[in-house]
Amino acid sequence: MSNHDELLVDIADLVESGQSTQMSLTVVTGGGVITGRLAPEAVWRQRVSEVLTDSARLGEFAAVFTGSARGDGPSTHLHFHVARILQGMVGIPETGGMYRVAIEDVSAWTVGDFSYSEH
């Protein structure tokens, strides 16, 4: 989107201010569909850092995510946790992943997450 979707920015700001991880959202970005729950950036960064710290090969990257979260001003990114990329009837990964999406790259969105079926 060339102009930020103000409603989507308001949702992201509310997640940030309330430190809530209960808002479910589905977005279309770059032709892909991501569905899951939003998290405040600080919570998202902490979780990514924990996952990297536990990795024998990627532990050195954990420190990148322990830096400061967003600054002042409106949100510029959505931080998904327990999220999946939907492809056909499959959600990848099955357990949910951590995704960061620039709000300006979202071409469509809806409140709620889509379920997927393996049948």
mmCIF file with all atom_site columns, C-alpha atoms in Angstrom, residues 40-53 65-66 98:
data_model
loop_
_atom_site.group_PDB
_atom_site.id
_atom_site.type_symbol
_atom_site.label_atom_id
_atom_site.label_alt_id
_atom_site.label_comp_id
_atom_site.label_asym_id
_atom_site.label_entity_id
_atom_site.label_seq_id
_atom_site.pdbx_PDB_ins_code
_atom_site.Cartn_x
_atom_site.Cartn_y
_atom_site.Cartn_z
_atom_site.occupancy
_atom_site.B_iso_or_equiv
_atom_site.pdbx_formal_charge
_atom_site.auth_seq_id
_atom_site.auth_comp_id
_atom_site.auth_asym_id
_atom_site.auth_atom_id
_atom_site.pdbx_PDB_model_num
ATOM 1  C CA . PRO A 1 40 ? 3.820  -6.390  20.873 1.00 0.00 ? 40 PRO A CA 1
ATOM 2  C CA . GLU A 1 41 ? 7.221  -5.948  19.263 1.00 0.00 ? 41 GLU A CA 1
ATOM 3  C CA . ALA A 1 42 ? 9.077  -6.356  22.583 1.00 0.00 ? 42 ALA A CA 1
ATOM 4  C CA . VAL A 1 43 ? 7.326  -9.680  23.260 1.00 0.00 ? 43 VAL A CA 1
ATOM 5  C CA . TRP A 1 44 ? 7.999  -10.838 19.692 1.00 0.00 ? 44 TRP A CA 1
ATOM 6  C CA . ARG A 1 45 ? 11.695 -9.872  19.914 1.00 0.00 ? 45 ARG A CA 1
ATOM 7  C CA . GLN A 1 46 ? 12.084 -11.683 23.233 1.00 0.00 ? 46 GLN A CA 1
ATOM 8  C CA . ARG A 1 47 ? 10.545 -14.880 21.872 1.00 0.00 ? 47 ARG A CA 1
ATOM 9  C CA . VAL A 1 48 ? 12.693 -14.824 18.704 1.00 0.00 ? 48 VAL A CA 1
ATOM 10 C CA . SER A 1 49 ? 15.772 -14.225 20.864 1.00 0.00 ? 49 SER A CA 1
ATOM 11 C CA . GLU A 1 50 ? 14.869 -17.224 23.055 1.00 0.00 ? 50 GLU A CA 1
ATOM 12 C CA . VAL A 1 51 ? 14.456 -19.487 20.029 1.00 0.00 ? 51 VAL A CA 1
ATOM 13 C CA . LEU A 1 52 ? 17.798 -18.375 18.601 1.00 0.00 ? 52 LEU A CA 1
ATOM 14 C CA . THR A 1 53 ? 19.569 -18.719 21.958 1.00 0.00 ? 53 THR A CA 1
ATOM 15 C CA . PHE A 1 65 ? 16.697 -9.187  18.849 1.00 0.00 ? 65 PHE A CA 1
ATOM 16 C CA . THR A 1 66 ? 17.409 -8.017  22.393 1.00 0.00 ? 66 THR A CA 1
ATOM 17 C CA . MET A 1 98 ? 7.168  -15.760 14.148 1.00 0.00 ? 98 MET A CA 1
#
